[in-house]
Short mmCIF file of C-alpha atoms in Angstrom, two decimals:
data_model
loop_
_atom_site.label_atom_id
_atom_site.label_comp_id
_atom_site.label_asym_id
_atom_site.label_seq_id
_atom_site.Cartn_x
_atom_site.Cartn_y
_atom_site.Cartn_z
CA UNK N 813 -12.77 -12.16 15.55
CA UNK N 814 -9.91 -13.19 13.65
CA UNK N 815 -11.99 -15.44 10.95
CA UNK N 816 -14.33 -12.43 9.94
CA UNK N 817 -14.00 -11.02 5.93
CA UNK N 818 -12.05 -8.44 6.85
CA UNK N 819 -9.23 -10.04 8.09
CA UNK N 820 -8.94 -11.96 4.90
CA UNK N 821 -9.27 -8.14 2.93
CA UNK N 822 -6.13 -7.35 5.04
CA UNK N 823 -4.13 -10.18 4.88
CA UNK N 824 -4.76 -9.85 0.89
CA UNK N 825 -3.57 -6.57 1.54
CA UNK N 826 -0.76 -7.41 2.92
CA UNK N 827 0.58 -10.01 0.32
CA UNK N 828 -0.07 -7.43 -2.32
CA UNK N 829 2.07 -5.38 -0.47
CA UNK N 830 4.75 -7.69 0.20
CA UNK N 831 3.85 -9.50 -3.41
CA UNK N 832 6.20 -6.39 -4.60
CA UNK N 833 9.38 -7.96 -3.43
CA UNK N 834 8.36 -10.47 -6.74
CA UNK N 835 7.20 -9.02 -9.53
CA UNK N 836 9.19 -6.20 -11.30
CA UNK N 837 7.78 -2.53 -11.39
CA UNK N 838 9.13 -2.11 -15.16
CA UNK N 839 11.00 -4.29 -17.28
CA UNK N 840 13.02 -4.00 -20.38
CA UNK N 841 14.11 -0.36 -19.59
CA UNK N 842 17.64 0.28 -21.65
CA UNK N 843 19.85 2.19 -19.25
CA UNK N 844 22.75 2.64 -21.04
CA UNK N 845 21.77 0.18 -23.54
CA UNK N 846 21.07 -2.38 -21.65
CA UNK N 847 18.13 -3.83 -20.36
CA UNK N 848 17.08 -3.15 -17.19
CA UNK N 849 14.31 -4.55 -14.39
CA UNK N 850 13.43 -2.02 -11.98
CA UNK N 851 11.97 -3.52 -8.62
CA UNK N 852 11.58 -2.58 -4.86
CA UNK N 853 14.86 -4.04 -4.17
CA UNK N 854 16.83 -2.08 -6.46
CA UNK N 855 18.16 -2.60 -10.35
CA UNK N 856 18.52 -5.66 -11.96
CA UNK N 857 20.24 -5.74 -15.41
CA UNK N 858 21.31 -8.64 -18.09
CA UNK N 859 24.99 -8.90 -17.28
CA UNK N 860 26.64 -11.50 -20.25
CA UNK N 861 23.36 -13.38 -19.69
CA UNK N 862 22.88 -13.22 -16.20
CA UNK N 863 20.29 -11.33 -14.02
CA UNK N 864 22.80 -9.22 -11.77
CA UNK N 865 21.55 -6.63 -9.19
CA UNK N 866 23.58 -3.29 -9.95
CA UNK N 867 22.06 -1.19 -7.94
CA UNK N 868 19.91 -2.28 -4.27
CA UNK N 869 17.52 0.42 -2.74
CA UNK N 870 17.68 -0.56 0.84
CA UNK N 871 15.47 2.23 2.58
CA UNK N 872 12.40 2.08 0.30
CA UNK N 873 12.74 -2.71 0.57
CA UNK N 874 12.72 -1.38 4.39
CA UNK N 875 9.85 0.54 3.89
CA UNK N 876 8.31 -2.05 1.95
CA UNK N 877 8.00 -4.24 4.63
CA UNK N 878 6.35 -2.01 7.36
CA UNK N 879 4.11 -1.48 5.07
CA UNK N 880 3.41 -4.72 4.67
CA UNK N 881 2.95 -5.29 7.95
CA UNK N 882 0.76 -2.49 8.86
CA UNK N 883 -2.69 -4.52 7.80
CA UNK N 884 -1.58 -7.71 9.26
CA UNK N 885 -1.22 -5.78 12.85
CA UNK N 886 -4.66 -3.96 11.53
CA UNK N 887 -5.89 -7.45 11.84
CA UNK N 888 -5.05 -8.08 15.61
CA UNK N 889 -6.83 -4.66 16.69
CA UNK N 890 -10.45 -6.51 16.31
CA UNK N 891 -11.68 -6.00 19.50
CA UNK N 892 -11.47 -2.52 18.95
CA UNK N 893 -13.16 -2.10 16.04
CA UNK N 894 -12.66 1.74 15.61
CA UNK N 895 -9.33 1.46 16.07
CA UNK N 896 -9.12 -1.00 13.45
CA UNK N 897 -10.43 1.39 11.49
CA UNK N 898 -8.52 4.49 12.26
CA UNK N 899 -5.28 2.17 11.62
CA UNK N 900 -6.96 0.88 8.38
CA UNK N 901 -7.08 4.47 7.52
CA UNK N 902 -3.59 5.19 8.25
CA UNK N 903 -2.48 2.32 6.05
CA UNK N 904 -4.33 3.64 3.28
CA UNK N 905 -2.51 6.69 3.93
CA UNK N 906 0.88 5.11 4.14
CA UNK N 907 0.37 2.84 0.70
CA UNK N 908 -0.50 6.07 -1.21
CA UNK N 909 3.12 7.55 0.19
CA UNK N 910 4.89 4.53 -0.41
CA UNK N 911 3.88 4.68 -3.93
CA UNK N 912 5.01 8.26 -4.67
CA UNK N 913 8.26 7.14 -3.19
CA UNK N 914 8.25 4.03 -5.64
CA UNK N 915 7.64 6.18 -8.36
CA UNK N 916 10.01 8.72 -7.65
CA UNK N 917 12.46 5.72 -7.50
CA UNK N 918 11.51 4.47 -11.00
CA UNK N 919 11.70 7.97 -12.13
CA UNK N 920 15.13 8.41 -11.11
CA UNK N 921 16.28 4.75 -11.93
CA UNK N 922 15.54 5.48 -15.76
CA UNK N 923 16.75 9.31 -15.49
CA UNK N 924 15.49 10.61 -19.27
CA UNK N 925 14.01 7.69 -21.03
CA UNK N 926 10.44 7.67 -21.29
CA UNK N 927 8.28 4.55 -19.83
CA UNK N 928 5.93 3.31 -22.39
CA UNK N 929 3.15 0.57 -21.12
CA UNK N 930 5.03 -1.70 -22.47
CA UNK N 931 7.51 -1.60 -19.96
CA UNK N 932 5.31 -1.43 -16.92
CA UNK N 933 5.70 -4.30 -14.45
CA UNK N 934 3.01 -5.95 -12.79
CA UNK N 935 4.44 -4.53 -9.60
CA UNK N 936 2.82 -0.79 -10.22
CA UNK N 937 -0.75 -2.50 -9.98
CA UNK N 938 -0.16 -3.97 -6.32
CA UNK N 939 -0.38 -1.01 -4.71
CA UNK N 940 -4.03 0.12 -6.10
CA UNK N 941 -4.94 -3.31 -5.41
CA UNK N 942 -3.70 -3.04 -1.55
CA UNK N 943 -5.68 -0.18 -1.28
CA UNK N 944 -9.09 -1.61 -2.69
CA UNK N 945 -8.20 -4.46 -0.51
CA UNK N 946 -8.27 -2.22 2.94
CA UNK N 947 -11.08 -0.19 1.70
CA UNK N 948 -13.15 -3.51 1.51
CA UNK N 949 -12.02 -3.95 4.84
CA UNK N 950 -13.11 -0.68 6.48
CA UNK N 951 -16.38 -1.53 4.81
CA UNK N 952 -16.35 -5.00 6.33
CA UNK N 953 -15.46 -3.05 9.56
CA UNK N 954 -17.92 -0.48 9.42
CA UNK N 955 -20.84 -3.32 8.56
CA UNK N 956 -19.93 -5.34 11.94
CA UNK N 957 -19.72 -2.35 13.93
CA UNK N 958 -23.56 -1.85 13.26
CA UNK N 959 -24.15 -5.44 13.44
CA UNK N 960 -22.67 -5.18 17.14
CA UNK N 961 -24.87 -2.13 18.02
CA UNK N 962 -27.73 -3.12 16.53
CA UNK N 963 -27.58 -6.31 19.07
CA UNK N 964 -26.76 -4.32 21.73
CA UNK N 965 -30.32 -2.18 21.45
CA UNK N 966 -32.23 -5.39 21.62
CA UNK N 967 -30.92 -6.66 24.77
#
């Protein structure tokens, strides 16, 4: 059913996920001596005070999204709970190459200067977060699948 734990896992997995479309992945970077926010959507620097995008990334805010999406249709498969699980799987999967690709992006983005902790944006921390979230859920998953068997040997 819709209402069970994890469907609230994966939904928080999913607003993680799309949470990235928010928060900055690293902030105050000079590029060219000037500060720079680097996020999903693309570059964002302090133009004669103003936050200007310079730069959009329009394949990997694409990518964002299905990714997003991917535990909110995980979600809708509970009647099949080991497909639900094989999908939940798969998004796991998908995250973890979604944020190579992210960092590969920063990477480029700032070309030579180095990234201190300082600079890191709450953004990079979604990610590990959507996947704790899903693996809560496969848990959650796993837990009602024996629940269901277990019932069905009594009958």
């Amino acid at each position: 059913m819709i209402q069970r734990v994890q469907s609230i896992y994966l939904f928080l997995a999913s607003l993680a996920i799309f949470a990235l479309y928010l928060f900055t992945l690293a902030n105050n970077v000079y590029i060219n001596n000037i500060p720079t926010s680097i996020k999903v959507t693309g570059l964002i620097q302090d133009v004669n005070g103003q936050q200007q995008q310079i730069q959009s990334f329009v394949a990997l805010t694409a990518a964002t999204a299905v990714v997003g999406l991917l535990p909110l249709v995980t979600i809708f498969l509970f009647r099949n709970r080991k497909q639900q699980i094989v999908l939940a799987y798969i998004t796991i999967l998908v995250i973890i190459g979604h944020s190579f690709w992210v960092a590969q992006t920063v990477k480029g983005a700032v070309g030579s200067v180095t990234l201190n902790t300082s600079n890191f944006g709450i953004g990079l921390f979604l990610a590990p977060i959507a996947i704790l979230l899903t693996l809560l859920a496969i848990k959650a998953i796993k837990r009602d699948n024996a629940l269901v068997r277990s019932a069905d040997r009594l009958r």
